[in-house]
CSV table of C-alpha atoms and ligand atoms in Angstrom, one decimal:
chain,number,residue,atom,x,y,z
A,1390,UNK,CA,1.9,-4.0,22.9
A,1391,UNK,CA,3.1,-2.2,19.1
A,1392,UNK,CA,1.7,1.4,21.2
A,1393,UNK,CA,3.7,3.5,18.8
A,1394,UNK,CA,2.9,1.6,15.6
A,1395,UNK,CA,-1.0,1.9,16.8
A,1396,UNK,CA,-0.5,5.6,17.8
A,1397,UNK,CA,1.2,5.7,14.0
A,1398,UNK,CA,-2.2,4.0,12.7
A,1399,UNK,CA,-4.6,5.9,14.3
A,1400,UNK,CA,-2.7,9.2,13.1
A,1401,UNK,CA,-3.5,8.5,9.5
A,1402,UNK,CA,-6.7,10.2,8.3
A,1403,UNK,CA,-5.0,13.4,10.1
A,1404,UNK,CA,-1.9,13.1,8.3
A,1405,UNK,CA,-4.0,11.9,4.8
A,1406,UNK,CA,-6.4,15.0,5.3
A,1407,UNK,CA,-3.6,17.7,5.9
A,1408,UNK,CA,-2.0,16.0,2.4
A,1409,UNK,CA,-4.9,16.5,1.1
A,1410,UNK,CA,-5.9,20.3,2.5
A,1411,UNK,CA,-2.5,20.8,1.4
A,1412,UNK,CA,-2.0,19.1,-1.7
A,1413,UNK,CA,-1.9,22.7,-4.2
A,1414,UNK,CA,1.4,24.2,-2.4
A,1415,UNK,CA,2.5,20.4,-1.5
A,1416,UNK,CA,3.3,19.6,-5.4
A,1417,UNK,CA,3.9,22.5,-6.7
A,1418,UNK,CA,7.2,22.9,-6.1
A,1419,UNK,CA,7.9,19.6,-7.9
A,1420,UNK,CA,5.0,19.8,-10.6
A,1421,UNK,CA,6.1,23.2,-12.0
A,1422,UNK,CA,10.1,21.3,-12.6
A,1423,UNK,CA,7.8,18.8,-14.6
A,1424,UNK,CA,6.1,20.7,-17.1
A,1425,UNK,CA,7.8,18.5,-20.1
A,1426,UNK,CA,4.6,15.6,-20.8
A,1427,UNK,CA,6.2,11.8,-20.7
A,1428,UNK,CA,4.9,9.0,-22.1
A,1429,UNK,CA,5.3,6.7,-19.6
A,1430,UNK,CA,6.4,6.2,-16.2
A,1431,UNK,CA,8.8,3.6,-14.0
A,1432,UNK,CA,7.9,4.0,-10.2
A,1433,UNK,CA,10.4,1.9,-8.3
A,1434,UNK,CA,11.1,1.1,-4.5
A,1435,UNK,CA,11.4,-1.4,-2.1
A,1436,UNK,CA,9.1,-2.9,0.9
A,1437,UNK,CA,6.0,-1.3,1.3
A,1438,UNK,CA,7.7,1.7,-0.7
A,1439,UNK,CA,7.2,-1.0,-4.0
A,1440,UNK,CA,3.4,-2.1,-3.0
A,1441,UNK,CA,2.6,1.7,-3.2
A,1442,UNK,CA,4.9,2.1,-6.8
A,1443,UNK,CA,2.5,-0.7,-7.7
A,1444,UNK,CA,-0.8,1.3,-6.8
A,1445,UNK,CA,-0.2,4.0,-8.3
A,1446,UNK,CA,1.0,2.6,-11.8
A,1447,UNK,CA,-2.2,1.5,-11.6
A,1448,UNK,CA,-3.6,4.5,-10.9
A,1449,UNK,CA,-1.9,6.3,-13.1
A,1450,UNK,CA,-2.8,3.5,-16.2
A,1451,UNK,CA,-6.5,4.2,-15.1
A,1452,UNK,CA,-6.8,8.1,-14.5
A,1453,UNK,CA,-4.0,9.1,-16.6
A,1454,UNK,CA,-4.2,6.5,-19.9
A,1455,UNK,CA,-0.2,6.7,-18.9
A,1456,UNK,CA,2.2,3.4,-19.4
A,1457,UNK,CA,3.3,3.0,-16.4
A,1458,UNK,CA,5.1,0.1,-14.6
A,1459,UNK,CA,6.6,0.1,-10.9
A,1460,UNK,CA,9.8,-2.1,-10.1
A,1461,UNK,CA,11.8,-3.1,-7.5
A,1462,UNK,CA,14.6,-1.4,-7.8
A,1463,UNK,CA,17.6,-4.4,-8.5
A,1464,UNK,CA,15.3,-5.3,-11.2
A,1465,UNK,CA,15.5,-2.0,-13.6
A,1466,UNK,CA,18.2,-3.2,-15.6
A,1467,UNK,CA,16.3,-5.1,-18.0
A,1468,UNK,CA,13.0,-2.7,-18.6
A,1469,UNK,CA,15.3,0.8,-18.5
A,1470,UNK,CA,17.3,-0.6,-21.0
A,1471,UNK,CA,13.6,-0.8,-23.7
A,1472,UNK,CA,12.9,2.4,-22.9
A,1473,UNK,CA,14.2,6.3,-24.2
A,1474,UNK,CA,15.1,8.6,-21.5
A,1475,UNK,CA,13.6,11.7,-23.7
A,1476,UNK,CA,9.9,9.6,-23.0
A,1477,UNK,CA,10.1,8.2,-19.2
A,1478,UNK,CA,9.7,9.8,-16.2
A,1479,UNK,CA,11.5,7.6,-13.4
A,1480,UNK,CA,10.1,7.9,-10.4
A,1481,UNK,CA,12.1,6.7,-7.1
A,1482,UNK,CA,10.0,5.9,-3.9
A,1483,UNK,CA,11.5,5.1,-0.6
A,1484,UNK,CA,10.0,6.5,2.7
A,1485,UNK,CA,13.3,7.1,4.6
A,1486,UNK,CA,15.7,7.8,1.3
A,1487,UNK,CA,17.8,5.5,2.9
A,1488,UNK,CA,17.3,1.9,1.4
A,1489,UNK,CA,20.8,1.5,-0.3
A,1490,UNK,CA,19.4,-0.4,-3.4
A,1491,UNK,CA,17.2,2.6,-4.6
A,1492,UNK,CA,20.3,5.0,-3.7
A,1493,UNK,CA,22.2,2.9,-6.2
A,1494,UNK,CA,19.2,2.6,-8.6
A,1495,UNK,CA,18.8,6.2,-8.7
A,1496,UNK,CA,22.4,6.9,-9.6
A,1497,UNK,CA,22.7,4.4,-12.3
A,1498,UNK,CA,19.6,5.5,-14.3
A,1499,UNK,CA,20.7,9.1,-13.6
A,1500,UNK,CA,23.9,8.8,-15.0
A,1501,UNK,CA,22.4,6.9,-18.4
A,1502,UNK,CA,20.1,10.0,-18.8
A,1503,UNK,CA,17.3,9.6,-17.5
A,1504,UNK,CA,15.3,12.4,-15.3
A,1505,UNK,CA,14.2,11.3,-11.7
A,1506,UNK,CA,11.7,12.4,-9.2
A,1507,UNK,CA,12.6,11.2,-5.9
A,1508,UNK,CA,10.1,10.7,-3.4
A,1509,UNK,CA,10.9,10.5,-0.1
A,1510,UNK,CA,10.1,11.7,3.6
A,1511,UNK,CA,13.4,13.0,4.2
A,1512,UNK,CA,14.3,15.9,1.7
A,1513,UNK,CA,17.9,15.5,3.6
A,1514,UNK,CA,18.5,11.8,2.5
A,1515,UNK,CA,20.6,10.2,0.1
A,1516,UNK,CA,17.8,9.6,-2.2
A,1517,UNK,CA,16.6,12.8,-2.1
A,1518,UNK,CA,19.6,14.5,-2.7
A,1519,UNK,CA,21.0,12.2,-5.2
A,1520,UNK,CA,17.9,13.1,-7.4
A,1521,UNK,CA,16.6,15.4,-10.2
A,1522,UNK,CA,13.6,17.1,-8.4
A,1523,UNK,CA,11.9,16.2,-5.3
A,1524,UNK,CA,8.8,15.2,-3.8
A,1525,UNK,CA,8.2,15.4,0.1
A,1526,UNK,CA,5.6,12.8,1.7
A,1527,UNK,CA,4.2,14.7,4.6
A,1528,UNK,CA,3.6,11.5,7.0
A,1529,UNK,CA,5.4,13.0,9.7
A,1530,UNK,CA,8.2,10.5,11.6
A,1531,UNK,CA,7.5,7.0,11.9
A,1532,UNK,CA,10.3,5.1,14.2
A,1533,UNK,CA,9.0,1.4,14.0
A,1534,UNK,CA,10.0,-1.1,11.6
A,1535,UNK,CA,6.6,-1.9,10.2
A,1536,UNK,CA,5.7,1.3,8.6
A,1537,UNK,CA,1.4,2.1,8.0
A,1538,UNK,CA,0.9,6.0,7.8
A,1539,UNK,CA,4.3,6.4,5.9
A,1540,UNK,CA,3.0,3.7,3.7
A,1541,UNK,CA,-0.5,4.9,3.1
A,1542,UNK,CA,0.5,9.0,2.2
A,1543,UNK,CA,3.4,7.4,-0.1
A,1544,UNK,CA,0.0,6.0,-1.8
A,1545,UNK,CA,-1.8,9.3,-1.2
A,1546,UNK,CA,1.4,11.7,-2.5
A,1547,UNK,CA,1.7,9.6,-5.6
A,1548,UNK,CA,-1.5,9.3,-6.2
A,1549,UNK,CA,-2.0,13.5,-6.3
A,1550,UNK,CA,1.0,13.9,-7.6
A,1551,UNK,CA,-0.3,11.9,-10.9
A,1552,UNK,CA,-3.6,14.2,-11.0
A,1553,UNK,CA,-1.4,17.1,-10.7
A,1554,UNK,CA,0.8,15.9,-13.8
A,1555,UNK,CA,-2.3,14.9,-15.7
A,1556,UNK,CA,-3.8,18.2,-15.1
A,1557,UNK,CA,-1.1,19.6,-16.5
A,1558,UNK,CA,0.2,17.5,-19.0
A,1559,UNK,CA,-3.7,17.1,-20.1
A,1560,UNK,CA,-4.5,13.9,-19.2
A,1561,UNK,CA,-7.3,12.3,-17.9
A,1562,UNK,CA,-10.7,13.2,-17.5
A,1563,UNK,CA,-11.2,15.9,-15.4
A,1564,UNK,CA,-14.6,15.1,-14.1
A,1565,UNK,CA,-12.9,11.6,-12.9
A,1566,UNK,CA,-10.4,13.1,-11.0
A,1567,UNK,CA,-13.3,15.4,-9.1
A,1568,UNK,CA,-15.3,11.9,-8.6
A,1569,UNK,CA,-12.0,10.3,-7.1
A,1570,UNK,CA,-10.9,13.3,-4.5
A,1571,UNK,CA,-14.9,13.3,-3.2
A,1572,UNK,CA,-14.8,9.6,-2.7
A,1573,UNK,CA,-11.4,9.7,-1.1
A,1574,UNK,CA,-12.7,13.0,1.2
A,1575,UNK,CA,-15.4,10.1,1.8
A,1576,UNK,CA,-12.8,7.5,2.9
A,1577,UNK,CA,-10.8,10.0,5.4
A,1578,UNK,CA,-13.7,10.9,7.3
A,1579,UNK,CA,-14.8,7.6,7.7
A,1580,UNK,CA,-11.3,6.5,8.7
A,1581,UNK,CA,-11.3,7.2,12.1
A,1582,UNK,CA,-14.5,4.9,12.8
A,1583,UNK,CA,-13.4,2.5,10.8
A,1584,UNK,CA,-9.9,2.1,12.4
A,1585,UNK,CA,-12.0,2.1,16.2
A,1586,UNK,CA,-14.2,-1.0,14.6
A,1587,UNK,CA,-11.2,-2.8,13.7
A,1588,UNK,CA,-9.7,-1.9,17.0
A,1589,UNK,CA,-12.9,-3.8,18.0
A,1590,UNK,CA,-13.0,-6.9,16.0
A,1591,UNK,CA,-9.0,-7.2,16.2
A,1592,UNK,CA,-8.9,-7.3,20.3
A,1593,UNK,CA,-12.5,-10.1,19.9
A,1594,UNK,CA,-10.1,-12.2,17.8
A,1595,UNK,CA,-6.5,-11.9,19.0
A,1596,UNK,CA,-6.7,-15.3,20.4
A,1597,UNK,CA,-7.2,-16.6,17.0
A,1598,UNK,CA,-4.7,-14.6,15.4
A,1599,UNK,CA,-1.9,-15.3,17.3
A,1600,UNK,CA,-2.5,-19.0,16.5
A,1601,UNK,CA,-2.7,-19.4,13.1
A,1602,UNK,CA,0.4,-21.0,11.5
A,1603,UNK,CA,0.4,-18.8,8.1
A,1604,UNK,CA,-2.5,-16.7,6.1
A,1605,UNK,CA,-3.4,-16.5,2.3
A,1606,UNK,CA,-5.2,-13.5,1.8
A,1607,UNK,CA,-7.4,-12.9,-1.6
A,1608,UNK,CA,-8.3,-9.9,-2.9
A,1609,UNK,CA,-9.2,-8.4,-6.9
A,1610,UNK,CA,-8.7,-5.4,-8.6
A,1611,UNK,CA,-7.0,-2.5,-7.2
A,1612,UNK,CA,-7.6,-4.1,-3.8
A,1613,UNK,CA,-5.0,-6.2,-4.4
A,1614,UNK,CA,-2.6,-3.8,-3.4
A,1615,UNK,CA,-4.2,-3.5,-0.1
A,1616,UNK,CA,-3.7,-7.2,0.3
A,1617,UNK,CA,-0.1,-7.3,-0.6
A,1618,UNK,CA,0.9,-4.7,2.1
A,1619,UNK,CA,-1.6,-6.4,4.5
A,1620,UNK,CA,0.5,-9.4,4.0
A,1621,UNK,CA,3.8,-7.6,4.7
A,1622,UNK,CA,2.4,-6.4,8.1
A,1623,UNK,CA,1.7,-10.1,9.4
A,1624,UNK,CA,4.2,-11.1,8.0
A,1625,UNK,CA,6.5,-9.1,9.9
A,1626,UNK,CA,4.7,-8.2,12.9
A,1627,UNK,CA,3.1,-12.0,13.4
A,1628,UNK,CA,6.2,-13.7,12.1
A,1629,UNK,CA,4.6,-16.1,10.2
A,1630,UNK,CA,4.4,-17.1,6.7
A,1631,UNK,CA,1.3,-14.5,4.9
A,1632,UNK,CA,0.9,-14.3,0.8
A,1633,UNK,CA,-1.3,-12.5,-1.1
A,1634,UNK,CA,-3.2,-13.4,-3.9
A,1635,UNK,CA,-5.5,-12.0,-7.1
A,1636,UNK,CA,-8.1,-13.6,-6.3
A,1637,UNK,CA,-9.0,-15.5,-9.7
A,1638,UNK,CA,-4.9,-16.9,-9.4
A,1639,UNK,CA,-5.6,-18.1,-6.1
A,1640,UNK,CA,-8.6,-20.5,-8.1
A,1641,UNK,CA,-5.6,-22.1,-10.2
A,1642,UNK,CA,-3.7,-24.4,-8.1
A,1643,UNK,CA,-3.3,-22.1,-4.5
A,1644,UNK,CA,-7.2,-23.8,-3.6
A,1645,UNK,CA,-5.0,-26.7,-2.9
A,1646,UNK,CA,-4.2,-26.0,0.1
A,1647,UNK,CA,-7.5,-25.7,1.4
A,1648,UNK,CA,-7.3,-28.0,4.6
A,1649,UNK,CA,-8.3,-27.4,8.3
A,1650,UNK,CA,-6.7,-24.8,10.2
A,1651,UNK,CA,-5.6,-22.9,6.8
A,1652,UNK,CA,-6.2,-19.0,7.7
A,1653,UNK,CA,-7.9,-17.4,4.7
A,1654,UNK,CA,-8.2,-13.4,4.4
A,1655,UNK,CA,-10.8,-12.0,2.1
A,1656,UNK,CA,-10.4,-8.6,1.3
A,1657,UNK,CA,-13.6,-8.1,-1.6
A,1658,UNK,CA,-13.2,-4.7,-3.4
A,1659,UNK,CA,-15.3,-4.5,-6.1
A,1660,UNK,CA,-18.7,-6.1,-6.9
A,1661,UNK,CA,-17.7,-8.3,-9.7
A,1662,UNK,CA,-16.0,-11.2,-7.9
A,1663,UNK,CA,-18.4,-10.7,-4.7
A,1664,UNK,CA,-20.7,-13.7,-4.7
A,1665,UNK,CA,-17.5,-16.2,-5.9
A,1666,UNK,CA,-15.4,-14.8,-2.9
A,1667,UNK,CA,-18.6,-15.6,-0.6
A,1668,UNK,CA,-19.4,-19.4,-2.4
A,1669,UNK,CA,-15.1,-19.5,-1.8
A,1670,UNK,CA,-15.6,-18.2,2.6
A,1671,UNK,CA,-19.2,-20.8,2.7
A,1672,UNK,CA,-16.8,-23.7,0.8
A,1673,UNK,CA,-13.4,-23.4,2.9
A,1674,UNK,CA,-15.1,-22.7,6.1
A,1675,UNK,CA,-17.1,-26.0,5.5
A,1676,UNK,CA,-13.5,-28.0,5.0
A,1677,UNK,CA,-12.5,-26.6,8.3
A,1678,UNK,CA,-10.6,-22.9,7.3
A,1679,UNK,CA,-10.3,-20.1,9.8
A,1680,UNK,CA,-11.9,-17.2,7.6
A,1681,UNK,CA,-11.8,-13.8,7.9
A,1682,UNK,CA,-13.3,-11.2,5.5
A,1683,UNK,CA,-12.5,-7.1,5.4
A,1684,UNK,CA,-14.8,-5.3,3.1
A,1685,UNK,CA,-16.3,-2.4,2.4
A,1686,UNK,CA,-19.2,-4.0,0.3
A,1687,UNK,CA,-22.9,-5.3,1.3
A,1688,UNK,CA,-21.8,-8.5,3.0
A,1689,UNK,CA,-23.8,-11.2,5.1
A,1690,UNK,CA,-23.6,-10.5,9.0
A,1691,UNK,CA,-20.9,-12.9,10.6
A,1692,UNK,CA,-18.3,-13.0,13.4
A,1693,UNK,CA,-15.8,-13.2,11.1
A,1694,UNK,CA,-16.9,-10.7,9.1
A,1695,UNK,CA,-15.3,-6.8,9.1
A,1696,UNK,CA,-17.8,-4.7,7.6
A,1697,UNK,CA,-16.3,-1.4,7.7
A,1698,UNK,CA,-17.8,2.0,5.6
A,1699,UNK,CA,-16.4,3.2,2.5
A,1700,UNK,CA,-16.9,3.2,-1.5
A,1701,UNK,CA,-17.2,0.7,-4.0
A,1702,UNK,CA,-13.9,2.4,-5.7
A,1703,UNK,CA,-11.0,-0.4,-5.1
A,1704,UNK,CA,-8.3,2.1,-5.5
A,1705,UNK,CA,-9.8,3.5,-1.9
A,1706,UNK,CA,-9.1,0.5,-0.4
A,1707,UNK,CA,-5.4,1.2,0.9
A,1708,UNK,CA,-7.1,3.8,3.2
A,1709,UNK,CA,-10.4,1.9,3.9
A,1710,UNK,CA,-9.3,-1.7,4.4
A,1711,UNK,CA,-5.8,-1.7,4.8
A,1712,UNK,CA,-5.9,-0.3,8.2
A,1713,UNK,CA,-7.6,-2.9,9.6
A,1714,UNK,CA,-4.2,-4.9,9.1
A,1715,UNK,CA,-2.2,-2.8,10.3
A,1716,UNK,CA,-4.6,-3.0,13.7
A,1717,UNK,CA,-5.1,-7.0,13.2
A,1718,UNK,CA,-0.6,-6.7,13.4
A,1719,UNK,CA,-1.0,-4.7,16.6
A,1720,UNK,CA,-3.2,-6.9,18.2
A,1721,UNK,CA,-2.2,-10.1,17.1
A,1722,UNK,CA,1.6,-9.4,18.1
A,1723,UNK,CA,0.8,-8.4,21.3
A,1724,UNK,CA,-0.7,-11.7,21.8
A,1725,UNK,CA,1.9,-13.7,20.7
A,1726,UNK,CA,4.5,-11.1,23.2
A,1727,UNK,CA,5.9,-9.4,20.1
A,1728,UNK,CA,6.9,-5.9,20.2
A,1729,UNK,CA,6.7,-5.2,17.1
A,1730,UNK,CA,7.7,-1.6,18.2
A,1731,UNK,CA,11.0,-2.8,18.2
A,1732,UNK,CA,13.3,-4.7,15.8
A,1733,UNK,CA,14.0,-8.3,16.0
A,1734,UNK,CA,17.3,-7.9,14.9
A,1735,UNK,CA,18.4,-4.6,15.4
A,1736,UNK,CA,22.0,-5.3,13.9
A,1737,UNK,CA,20.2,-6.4,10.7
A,1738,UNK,CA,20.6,-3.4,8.6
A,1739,UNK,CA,24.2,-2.6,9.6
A,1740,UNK,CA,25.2,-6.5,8.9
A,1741,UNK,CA,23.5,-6.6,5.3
A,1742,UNK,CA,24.0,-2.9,4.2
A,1743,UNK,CA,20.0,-2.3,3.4
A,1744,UNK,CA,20.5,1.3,4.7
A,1745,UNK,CA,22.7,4.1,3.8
B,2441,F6P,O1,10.8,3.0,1.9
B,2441,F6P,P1,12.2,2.8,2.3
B,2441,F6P,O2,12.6,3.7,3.4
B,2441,F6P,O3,13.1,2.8,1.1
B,2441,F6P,O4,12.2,1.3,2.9
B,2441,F6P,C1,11.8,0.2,2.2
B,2441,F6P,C2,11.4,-0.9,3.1
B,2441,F6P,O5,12.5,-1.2,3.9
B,2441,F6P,C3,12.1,-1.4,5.3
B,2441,F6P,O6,12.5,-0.3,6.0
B,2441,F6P,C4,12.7,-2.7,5.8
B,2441,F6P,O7,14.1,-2.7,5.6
B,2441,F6P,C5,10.6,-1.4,5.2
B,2441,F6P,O8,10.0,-1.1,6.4
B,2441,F6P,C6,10.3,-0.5,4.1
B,2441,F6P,O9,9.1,-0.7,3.5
């Protein structure tokens, strides 16, 4: 069984509420080297490190009014080169500062001008150092290949470290921001439960998971997010093929591949799309799909069905849903004999040159 990546799982609302407790001397060091306002922002990174770039230029669009775009970080090239290093802020995300690709990302843009926040776990790695100023995630180590509390206080880090340059480059509605950090206080206390009901449904339906040939999972809004990194971790822990989809792209063309046996993942974050993603469960269940459905809205009572507690605020759902992944990857592996606690190939890395 993955014992350290559920160990790493179950550590999270800890390690999300001491960011939080902490979070005045945590970015200050970094907000007071960023007094000069920007007008927009490039987050890049790879992995899960680019699923959390995308959240938070989301976040930052919606809280800040900010242009912001995240990237992966081979495919700068063609947006740096639109934009005026005097107005950007680039922002370079990677959990271990080692991935080579942002080391040589971070350079490049550095040496055409433009200034870089680094954001990393390591304030001794390449990244890091290679950087303008510095922003430590506080997730503690994480050894195993398929990262979860790393990935979810990369969210959290960014995610306060945009309210802490909004408050000071005055931005945003401050009244927002208040509404946001009670309904994320909302979703750490209820993490813990949460993660031991998914603990729950995961170990009722291990037999299933570890049979399904591939999953499409569907999600809306800022839940989307969620769904992307959820699809990384079966991906990589199941070994099997797992995409994710908006959920109103998935209606154009994906629906045809509705047939028996297909795995579908709902992950409902918001109330506009509810009662379509429940006509889609009722409609692919009837032509034979293995459904499963994570949410943190009213839903009707089945076993396939993960009602777990939270808001109605899909930005929350990296720490309300998204753990029940990560658990669904535990349990699921271990049925199929994976370790996910180790690597598959551990000469990988060395062989392609991913890590400095
Ligand atoms: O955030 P980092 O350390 O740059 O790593 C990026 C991605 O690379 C991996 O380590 C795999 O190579 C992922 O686990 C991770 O999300």
């Amino acid at each position: 069984m993955a014992r350290r990546m559920l160990e790493y799982i179950k550590e999270q609302p800890e390690v999300w509420r001491k960011i939080t407790d902490d979070r005045e001397s945590l970015f200050q060091g970094a907000v007071e080297k960023l007094q000069q306002p920007v007008k927009r922002i490039v987050i890049l990174g790879s992995g899960s490190s680019y699923i959390a770039s995308m959240a938070a230029a989301d976040f930052y669009g919606k809280m800040l009014g900010l242009e912001a775009a995240a990237v992966v970080p081979t495919r700068l090239d063609g947006l740096l080169r639109l934009l005026n290093p005097e107005e950007t802020l680039l922002i370079a995300v990677s959990q271990s500062g080692k991935s080579t690709s942002t080391i040589d990302a971070v350079k490049k843009w550095k040496a055409r001008g433009f200034r870089i926040l680094t954001v990393t776990a390591d304030e001794q790695s390449p990244v890091a150092k290679e950087g303008d100023v510095h922003q430590f995630i506080a997730c503690g180590e994480e050894t195993v290949g398929p990262k979860t509390k790393g990935m979810t206080s990369t969210v959290l880090t960014l995610y306060f470290l945009g309210l802490a340059l909004g408050r000071i480059w005055n931005l945003g509605d401050q009244e927002a921001s208040e509404r946001f950090l009670e309904e994320l206080n909302q979703a750490i206390d209820a993490a813990p439960s949460n993660i031991e009901k998914s603990i729950d449904f995961c170990r009722n339906q291990a037999d299933l998971l570890a049979v399904i040939p591939h999953v499409t999972i569907l999600s809306e809004d800022a839940g989307y997010y969620a769904a992307q990194e959820g699809a990384l971790k079966l991906l990589e822990t199941l070994y099997i093929p797992a995409m994710a989809y908006e959920f109103e792209e998935y209606l154009h063309g994906v629906n045809n591949t509705i047939a028996p046996g297909m795995c579908h993942l709902y992950l409902p974050a918001g109330e506009k799309n509810a009662e379509r993603m429940a006509a889609l469960d009722h409609y692919t269940r009837e032509k034979g799909c293995v459904n499963f459905i994570i949410t943190v809205l009213d839903w009707e009572e089945g076993s396939h069905v993960l009602k777990l507690s939270g808001n109605k605020n899909p930005y929350l759902s990296i720490f309300e849903t998204l753990p029940a992944f990560q658990v669904m990857s535990v349990f699921g592996s271990e049925r199929k004999n994976i370790d996910c606690d180790k690597p598959k190939f551990p000469d990988f890395y060395g062989v392609l040159n991913t890590k400095a």
